[in-house]
Structure formats: C-alpha cells, structure tokens
Amino acid sequence: MNDIKVWTKEEIAAKLASDDKWLIRGLLSIYSKQTEDEQNSDVTKEDNGIGFNAFDATICSDMAKQYMRTKFLSRRQLEIVRKCMKKYAGQLTKIANGKA
C-alpha cells in the first residue's frame, strides 16, 4: 500500500502561518515557478496561474533572492512574507501533491 501524504489547502495554509521553515520553502517554491524572465525582472509578465501575482512579485522575489544569498530573513521580513504567502496555499498544495 502506498502511504504518500496528500496535503489539503487548509493544512498548507496552517503550516505557512505557523512554521518559518515551511514559509521559506513555500516562498522558494513559488519563486521557482516564476519564469526566468520574471525572476530576472522581479515582475509577473505571464498570466499563467503559476508564481507570484503582480502585487507580490517584486517584494516576494526580493525576499526569495535575499534568502538564497544569505539564508536569512529578519522577523519583520518573515511577517511580510507570511502575509503575502497565505494566498499561495492553493498553488503550494498542487506543488506538494505533485500536480504542478
């Protein structure tokens, strides 16, 4: 029998809200789904339902890049990321369940 965990959107949202490691993993996962052009310009250019929306693209891309460089975000930065990332629980659920 295959015991692969299937995540729900609610479970992912709860993890993002309570666990900094999950929050960072989620941020980096969504960032990795941006196109290379979007990553380089810190904006959303394609309406493909994947990656950050136009409002979050700059700040979240900046935070992801900083984390990849320094392996650190301040408490305030984590609060900002947490506020943004709650709207990406659906995308992260698809990623976690291997459907994205």
Short mmCIF file of C-alpha atoms in Angstrom, two decimals:
data_model
loop_
_atom_site.label_atom_id
_atom_site.label_comp_id
_atom_site.label_asym_id
_atom_site.label_seq_id
_atom_site.Cartn_x
_atom_site.Cartn_y
_atom_site.Cartn_z
CA MET A 1 0.00 0.00 0.00
CA ASN A 2 1.28 3.47 -0.89
CA ASP A 3 1.32 5.85 2.11
CA ILE A 4 2.04 9.11 0.28
CA LYS A 5 0.68 12.10 2.19
CA VAL A 6 -1.92 14.12 0.29
CA TRP A 7 -1.95 17.69 1.55
CA THR A 8 -5.02 19.89 1.76
CA LYS A 9 -5.02 23.63 1.16
CA GLU A 10 -6.01 24.15 4.81
CA GLU A 11 -3.05 22.09 6.04
CA ILE A 12 -0.63 24.03 3.83
CA ALA A 13 -2.13 27.36 4.97
CA ALA A 14 -1.74 26.31 8.62
CA LYS A 15 1.91 25.34 8.06
CA LEU A 16 2.63 28.67 6.32
CA ALA A 17 1.05 30.53 9.22
CA SER A 18 2.92 28.69 11.96
CA ASP A 19 6.23 27.32 10.68
CA ASP A 20 9.05 29.52 9.36
CA LYS A 21 10.71 26.60 7.57
CA TRP A 22 7.50 25.86 5.67
CA LEU A 23 7.10 29.55 4.93
CA ILE A 24 10.58 29.80 3.40
CA ARG A 25 10.10 26.55 1.45
CA GLY A 26 6.81 27.91 0.13
CA LEU A 27 8.37 31.23 -0.85
CA LEU A 28 11.19 29.49 -2.70
CA SER A 29 8.80 27.02 -4.34
CA ILE A 30 6.58 29.76 -5.74
CA TYR A 31 9.64 31.79 -6.78
CA SER A 32 10.99 28.76 -8.65
CA LYS A 33 7.72 28.61 -10.63
CA GLN A 34 8.23 32.14 -11.96
CA THR A 35 9.62 32.19 -15.49
CA GLU A 36 13.31 33.07 -15.83
CA ASP A 37 12.32 36.43 -17.31
CA GLU A 38 10.03 37.11 -14.34
CA GLN A 39 12.78 36.14 -11.90
CA ASN A 40 15.25 38.46 -13.60
CA SER A 41 12.88 41.42 -13.68
CA ASP A 42 11.01 40.82 -10.37
CA VAL A 43 7.64 41.28 -12.06
CA THR A 44 4.87 39.00 -13.25
CA LYS A 45 4.68 39.01 -17.03
CA GLU A 46 2.63 35.93 -17.82
CA ASP A 47 -0.91 35.27 -16.66
CA ASN A 48 -0.39 31.53 -16.34
CA GLY A 49 -1.74 30.88 -12.84
CA ILE A 50 1.71 29.96 -11.59
CA GLY A 51 4.05 32.07 -9.47
CA PHE A 52 3.52 35.37 -7.68
CA ASN A 53 0.77 37.77 -8.65
CA ALA A 54 1.61 41.26 -9.92
CA PHE A 55 1.22 42.82 -6.47
CA ASP A 56 3.60 40.40 -4.72
CA ALA A 57 6.15 39.74 -7.46
CA THR A 58 8.65 42.44 -6.54
CA ILE A 59 8.66 42.05 -2.75
CA CYS A 60 8.46 38.26 -2.74
CA SER A 61 11.10 37.88 -5.45
CA ASP A 62 13.40 40.22 -3.50
CA MET A 63 12.85 38.20 -0.31
CA ALA A 64 13.46 34.90 -2.11
CA LYS A 65 16.67 36.20 -3.68
CA GLN A 66 17.88 37.57 -0.35
CA TYR A 67 17.18 34.26 1.36
CA MET A 68 19.01 32.33 -1.35
CA ARG A 69 22.02 34.65 -0.92
CA THR A 70 22.13 34.95 2.87
CA LYS A 71 19.99 32.08 4.23
CA PHE A 72 18.35 34.71 6.47
CA LEU A 73 15.23 36.86 6.70
CA SER A 74 14.54 39.14 9.65
CA ARG A 75 11.48 38.72 11.83
CA ARG A 76 9.84 41.70 10.04
CA GLN A 77 10.64 40.23 6.62
CA LEU A 78 9.13 36.90 7.68
CA GLU A 79 5.96 38.74 8.73
CA ILE A 80 5.75 40.39 5.30
CA VAL A 81 6.34 37.08 3.53
CA ARG A 82 3.78 35.33 5.74
CA LYS A 83 1.16 37.95 4.89
CA CYS A 84 1.82 37.50 1.16
CA MET A 85 2.18 33.72 1.11
CA LYS A 86 -1.19 32.84 2.63
CA LYS A 87 -2.78 33.50 -0.78
CA TYR A 88 -0.50 30.92 -2.41
CA ALA A 89 -1.67 27.94 -0.33
CA GLY A 90 -3.58 26.57 -3.34
CA GLN A 91 -0.54 26.64 -5.62
CA LEU A 92 1.62 25.13 -2.86
CA THR A 93 -0.93 22.36 -2.33
CA LYS A 94 -0.63 21.44 -6.00
CA ILE A 95 3.18 21.54 -5.73
CA ALA A 96 3.21 19.44 -2.54
CA ASN A 97 0.90 16.88 -4.12
CA GLY A 98 2.96 16.69 -7.32
CA LYS A 99 0.34 18.32 -9.53
CA ALA A 100 2.25 21.47 -10.53
#
